Amino acid sequence: MKIEWIEDFLALIDAGTFSQAAELRHVTQPAFSRRIRQLEDWLGVELIDRSSTRLTLTAHAQTYEAPLRDWLARLYAMRGRMRADAMHGPLAILTTQHTLTVSYLPRLLQYLHDRAPEARLQVRSSDRSDCIQNFQQGQADLLLCSELEGTTLFTSGEGVRRVPLGTEHLIPVCVADRLGNPVFDLENDTHLPLIGYEAGSFLGSVLATPYQLNLQRCYDVELVCETSFTIGIRELTLAGLGISWLPHSLIRADLEAGRLASLQARLGGPRLVVACYCQSGDGNGVSPIDVLWRLINDSPPRA
């Protein structure tokens, strides 16, 4: 099997006709058709319904088109990483949750780049649970995540090293009026719209009790949106659709500009710790992981 056969098949789907696909692939149409046949022979299934006058994919082709595209993309990405490693040396991988990618990671990356521009680092942003799983499975060297104050993801006996990088408050906020006051009157309003986090998410579990529970006890709460996408919650809050708890570092400028008003005094909010984990090792080497870990333990920007 040749990789170009997969590329031919995907080009055929995108082009819509054999003639246009052959032109895109810079081969004659008969040669292109033979390569599609060779792919079908290797797979042992037909991909094209040749009884139709128009290009029609078989059920097998429709089912496996997306996996083939994903496989090809991952193959070329792996080739790119291998070439980069050969040319520039090994690469350290840091995985972090989406919220920290926006709020804290830019400052940390700038700090690391200023002090060790030669240390190659790749960031992979994902849901917090996926980040933890990737780190545990050895698919990432460093894990940057939020923890509820007083708890830690891993202990020193679990083969990882940890350094706290600062604290982060989850602040209850809503859009502000022209005078900078909350548009929702917590003294007199009985109905309050809530923009919440998914129940199974980390922030959803952190806020469920006592913060949102207390809100539900005191008010008629309407859940207008539930998502784990923190940036989306911020945008919905700025649009005036409800009350939400957001990381202070993410909304600092909004509070200072008077776009959002804090409800912290009335509703409260948890304190989180931003921590970085590293797979265990002696930490005395010259690999990118060791260099970056020493810097993270030195004087990084505070969360």
PDB file of N, CA and C in Angstrom, residues 84-94 109 111-113 115-122 140-142 161 276-279 282-297:
ATOM      1  N   ALA A  84      11.820  17.302  12.937  1.00  0.00           N
ATOM      2  CA  ALA A  84      12.212  18.393  13.822  1.00  0.00           C
ATOM      3  C   ALA A  84      13.137  17.898  14.918  1.00  0.00           C
ATOM      4  N   ASP A  85      12.857  16.711  15.465  1.00  0.00           N
ATOM      5  CA  ASP A  85      13.724  16.143  16.496  1.00  0.00           C
ATOM      6  C   ASP A  85      15.115  15.882  15.947  1.00  0.00           C
ATOM      7  N   ALA A  86      15.165  15.376  14.710  1.00  0.00           N
ATOM      8  CA  ALA A  86      16.463  15.082  14.107  1.00  0.00           C
ATOM      9  C   ALA A  86      17.263  16.352  13.848  1.00  0.00           C
ATOM     10  N   MET A  87      16.574  17.425  13.488  1.00  0.00           N
ATOM     11  CA  MET A  87      17.250  18.674  13.161  1.00  0.00           C
ATOM     12  C   MET A  87      17.560  19.531  14.387  1.00  0.00           C
ATOM     13  N   HIS A  88      16.632  19.546  15.343  1.00  0.00           N
ATOM     14  CA  HIS A  88      16.747  20.502  16.446  1.00  0.00           C
ATOM     15  C   HIS A  88      16.889  19.870  17.820  1.00  0.00           C
ATOM     16  N   GLY A  89      16.833  18.555  17.905  1.00  0.00           N
ATOM     17  CA  GLY A  89      16.953  17.908  19.204  1.00  0.00           C
ATOM     18  C   GLY A  89      15.600  17.530  19.772  1.00  0.00           C
ATOM     19  N   PRO A  90      15.592  16.897  20.946  1.00  0.00           N
ATOM     20  CA  PRO A  90      14.356  16.396  21.553  1.00  0.00           C
ATOM     21  C   PRO A  90      13.400  17.518  21.941  1.00  0.00           C
ATOM     22  N   LEU A  91      12.147  17.118  22.147  1.00  0.00           N
ATOM     23  CA  LEU A  91      11.062  18.060  22.403  1.00  0.00           C
ATOM     24  C   LEU A  91      10.367  17.683  23.703  1.00  0.00           C
ATOM     25  N   ALA A  92      10.075  18.681  24.531  1.00  0.00           N
ATOM     26  CA  ALA A  92       9.270  18.466  25.733  1.00  0.00           C
ATOM     27  C   ALA A  92       7.822  18.816  25.422  1.00  0.00           C
ATOM     28  N   ILE A  93       6.896  18.058  25.980  1.00  0.00           N
ATOM     29  CA  ILE A  93       5.471  18.272  25.745  1.00  0.00           C
ATOM     30  C   ILE A  93       4.798  18.677  27.043  1.00  0.00           C
ATOM     31  N   LEU A  94       4.087  19.795  27.002  1.00  0.00           N
ATOM     32  CA  LEU A  94       3.324  20.283  28.146  1.00  0.00           C
ATOM     33  C   LEU A  94       1.847  20.230  27.789  1.00  0.00           C
ATOM     34  N   LEU A 109       4.938  30.798  29.185  1.00  0.00           N
ATOM     35  CA  LEU A 109       5.701  30.515  27.969  1.00  0.00           C
ATOM     36  C   LEU A 109       6.689  31.633  27.657  1.00  0.00           C
ATOM     37  N   TYR A 111       8.127  33.596  29.822  1.00  0.00           N
ATOM     38  CA  TYR A 111       9.186  33.451  30.828  1.00  0.00           C
ATOM     39  C   TYR A 111      10.156  32.347  30.410  1.00  0.00           C
ATOM     40  N   LEU A 112       9.648  31.213  29.995  1.00  0.00           N
ATOM     41  CA  LEU A 112      10.512  30.100  29.608  1.00  0.00           C
ATOM     42  C   LEU A 112      11.301  30.422  28.347  1.00  0.00           C
ATOM     43  N   HIS A 113      10.652  31.065  27.388  1.00  0.00           N
ATOM     44  CA  HIS A 113      11.340  31.399  26.135  1.00  0.00           C
ATOM     45  C   HIS A 113      12.441  32.422  26.362  1.00  0.00           C
ATOM     46  N   ARG A 115      14.326  32.776  28.919  1.00  0.00           N
ATOM     47  CA  ARG A 115      15.454  32.218  29.672  1.00  0.00           C
ATOM     48  C   ARG A 115      16.050  30.975  29.038  1.00  0.00           C
ATOM     49  N   ALA A 116      15.280  30.290  28.210  1.00  0.00           N
ATOM     50  CA  ALA A 116      15.800  29.084  27.563  1.00  0.00           C
ATOM     51  C   ALA A 116      15.211  28.960  26.165  1.00  0.00           C
ATOM     52  N   PRO A 117      15.559  29.881  25.259  1.00  0.00           N
ATOM     53  CA  PRO A 117      14.972  29.846  23.912  1.00  0.00           C
ATOM     54  C   PRO A 117      15.338  28.586  23.140  1.00  0.00           C
ATOM     55  N   GLU A 118      16.405  27.920  23.560  1.00  0.00           N
ATOM     56  CA  GLU A 118      16.836  26.720  22.849  1.00  0.00           C
ATOM     57  C   GLU A 118      16.051  25.475  23.269  1.00  0.00           C
ATOM     58  N   ALA A 119      15.359  25.533  24.392  1.00  0.00           N
ATOM     59  CA  ALA A 119      14.609  24.379  24.882  1.00  0.00           C
ATOM     60  C   ALA A 119      13.284  24.279  24.123  1.00  0.00           C
ATOM     61  N   ARG A 120      13.120  23.224  23.392  1.00  0.00           N
ATOM     62  CA  ARG A 120      11.934  23.068  22.553  1.00  0.00           C
ATOM     63  C   ARG A 120      10.764  22.543  23.389  1.00  0.00           C
ATOM     64  N   LEU A 121       9.636  23.245  23.281  1.00  0.00           N
ATOM     65  CA  LEU A 121       8.454  22.899  24.054  1.00  0.00           C
ATOM     66  C   LEU A 121       7.222  22.957  23.160  1.00  0.00           C
ATOM     67  N   GLN A 122       6.425  21.911  23.213  1.00  0.00           N
ATOM     68  CA  GLN A 122       5.154  21.872  22.488  1.00  0.00           C
ATOM     69  C   GLN A 122       4.014  21.826  23.495  1.00  0.00           C
ATOM     70  N   ALA A 140       2.691  13.153  27.817  1.00  0.00           N
ATOM     71  CA  ALA A 140       3.135  14.524  28.069  1.00  0.00           C
ATOM     72  C   ALA A 140       4.157  14.488  29.198  1.00  0.00           C
ATOM     73  N   ASP A 141       5.136  15.376  29.120  1.00  0.00           N
ATOM     74  CA  ASP A 141       6.189  15.430  30.138  1.00  0.00           C
ATOM     75  C   ASP A 141       5.821  16.342  31.296  1.00  0.00           C
ATOM     76  N   LEU A 142       5.048  17.388  30.998  1.00  0.00           N
ATOM     77  CA  LEU A 142       4.651  18.372  31.996  1.00  0.00           C
ATOM     78  C   LEU A 142       3.138  18.532  31.971  1.00  0.00           C
ATOM     79  N   ARG A 161       6.761  14.899  40.219  1.00  0.00           N
ATOM     80  CA  ARG A 161       7.179  16.072  40.997  1.00  0.00           C
ATOM     81  C   ARG A 161       6.167  17.196  40.776  1.00  0.00           C
ATOM     82  N   CYS A 276       2.114  22.799  38.557  1.00  0.00           N
ATOM     83  CA  CYS A 276       2.760  22.130  37.427  1.00  0.00           C
ATOM     84  C   CYS A 276       3.368  20.825  37.933  1.00  0.00           C
ATOM     85  N   TYR A 277       3.158  19.770  37.168  1.00  0.00           N
ATOM     86  CA  TYR A 277       3.698  18.453  37.489  1.00  0.00           C
ATOM     87  C   TYR A 277       4.692  18.031  36.415  1.00  0.00           C
ATOM     88  N   CYS A 278       5.654  17.225  36.826  1.00  0.00           N
ATOM     89  CA  CYS A 278       6.656  16.708  35.902  1.00  0.00           C
ATOM     90  C   CYS A 278       6.873  15.234  36.211  1.00  0.00           C
ATOM     91  N   GLN A 279       7.088  14.444  35.169  1.00  0.00           N
ATOM     92  CA  GLN A 279       7.429  13.049  35.393  1.00  0.00           C
ATOM     93  C   GLN A 279       8.732  12.971  36.184  1.00  0.00           C
ATOM     94  N   ASP A 282      15.955  12.705  37.869  1.00  0.00           N
ATOM     95  CA  ASP A 282      16.915  13.352  38.771  1.00  0.00           C
ATOM     96  C   ASP A 282      16.944  14.857  38.603  1.00  0.00           C
ATOM     97  N   GLY A 283      16.417  15.355  37.454  1.00  0.00           N
ATOM     98  CA  GLY A 283      16.347  16.800  37.259  1.00  0.00           C
ATOM     99  C   GLY A 283      17.683  17.475  37.090  1.00  0.00           C
ATOM    100  N   ASN A 284      18.759  16.704  36.879  1.00  0.00           N
ATOM    101  CA  ASN A 284      20.095  17.304  36.753  1.00  0.00           C
ATOM    102  C   ASN A 284      20.643  17.210  35.343  1.00  0.00           C
ATOM    103  N   GLY A 285      19.821  16.764  34.395  1.00  0.00           N
ATOM    104  CA  GLY A 285      20.290  16.617  33.028  1.00  0.00           C
ATOM    105  C   GLY A 285      20.179  17.899  32.229  1.00  0.00           C
ATOM    106  N   VAL A 286      20.447  17.782  30.957  1.00  0.00           N
ATOM    107  CA  VAL A 286      20.413  18.944  30.068  1.00  0.00           C
ATOM    108  C   VAL A 286      19.308  18.798  29.029  1.00  0.00           C
ATOM    109  N   SER A 287      18.427  17.845  29.204  1.00  0.00           N
ATOM    110  CA  SER A 287      17.316  17.677  28.268  1.00  0.00           C
ATOM    111  C   SER A 287      16.367  18.857  28.396  1.00  0.00           C
ATOM    112  N   PRO A 288      15.525  19.107  27.373  1.00  0.00           N
ATOM    113  CA  PRO A 288      14.555  20.206  27.487  1.00  0.00           C
ATOM    114  C   PRO A 288      13.673  20.100  28.717  1.00  0.00           C
ATOM    115  N   ILE A 289      13.293  18.871  29.081  1.00  0.00           N
ATOM    116  CA  ILE A 289      12.435  18.700  30.257  1.00  0.00           C
ATOM    117  C   ILE A 289      13.141  19.184  31.513  1.00  0.00           C
ATOM    118  N   ASP A 290      14.421  18.780  31.688  1.00  0.00           N
ATOM    119  CA  ASP A 290      15.161  19.181  32.876  1.00  0.00           C
ATOM    120  C   ASP A 290      15.383  20.685  32.926  1.00  0.00           C
ATOM    121  N   VAL A 291      15.722  21.267  31.763  1.00  0.00           N
ATOM    122  CA  VAL A 291      15.952  22.716  31.702  1.00  0.00           C
ATOM    123  C   VAL A 291      14.683  23.474  32.063  1.00  0.00           C
ATOM    124  N   LEU A 292      13.565  23.087  31.476  1.00  0.00           N
ATOM    125  CA  LEU A 292      12.298  23.765  31.730  1.00  0.00           C
ATOM    126  C   LEU A 292      11.838  23.571  33.165  1.00  0.00           C
ATOM    127  N   TRP A 293      12.021  22.381  33.691  1.00  0.00           N
ATOM    128  CA  TRP A 293      11.584  22.108  35.063  1.00  0.00           C
ATOM    129  C   TRP A 293      12.375  22.948  36.066  1.00  0.00           C
ATOM    130  N   ARG A 294      13.682  23.107  35.825  1.00  0.00           N
ATOM    131  CA  ARG A 294      14.480  23.962  36.727  1.00  0.00           C
ATOM    132  C   ARG A 294      13.975  25.399  36.689  1.00  0.00           C
ATOM    133  N   LEU A 295      13.610  25.895  35.510  1.00  0.00           N
ATOM    134  CA  LEU A 295      13.104  27.251  35.391  1.00  0.00           C
ATOM    135  C   LEU A 295      11.752  27.390  36.081  1.00  0.00           C
ATOM    136  N   ILE A 296      10.901  26.385  35.942  1.00  0.00           N
ATOM    137  CA  ILE A 296       9.592  26.419  36.584  1.00  0.00           C
ATOM    138  C   ILE A 296       9.729  26.432  38.096  1.00  0.00           C
ATOM    139  N   ASN A 297      10.780  25.816  38.613  1.00  0.00           N
ATOM    140  CA  ASN A 297      11.036  25.810  40.048  1.00  0.00           C
ATOM    141  C   ASN A 297      11.785  27.056  40.519  1.00  0.00           C
TER     142      ASN A 297
END
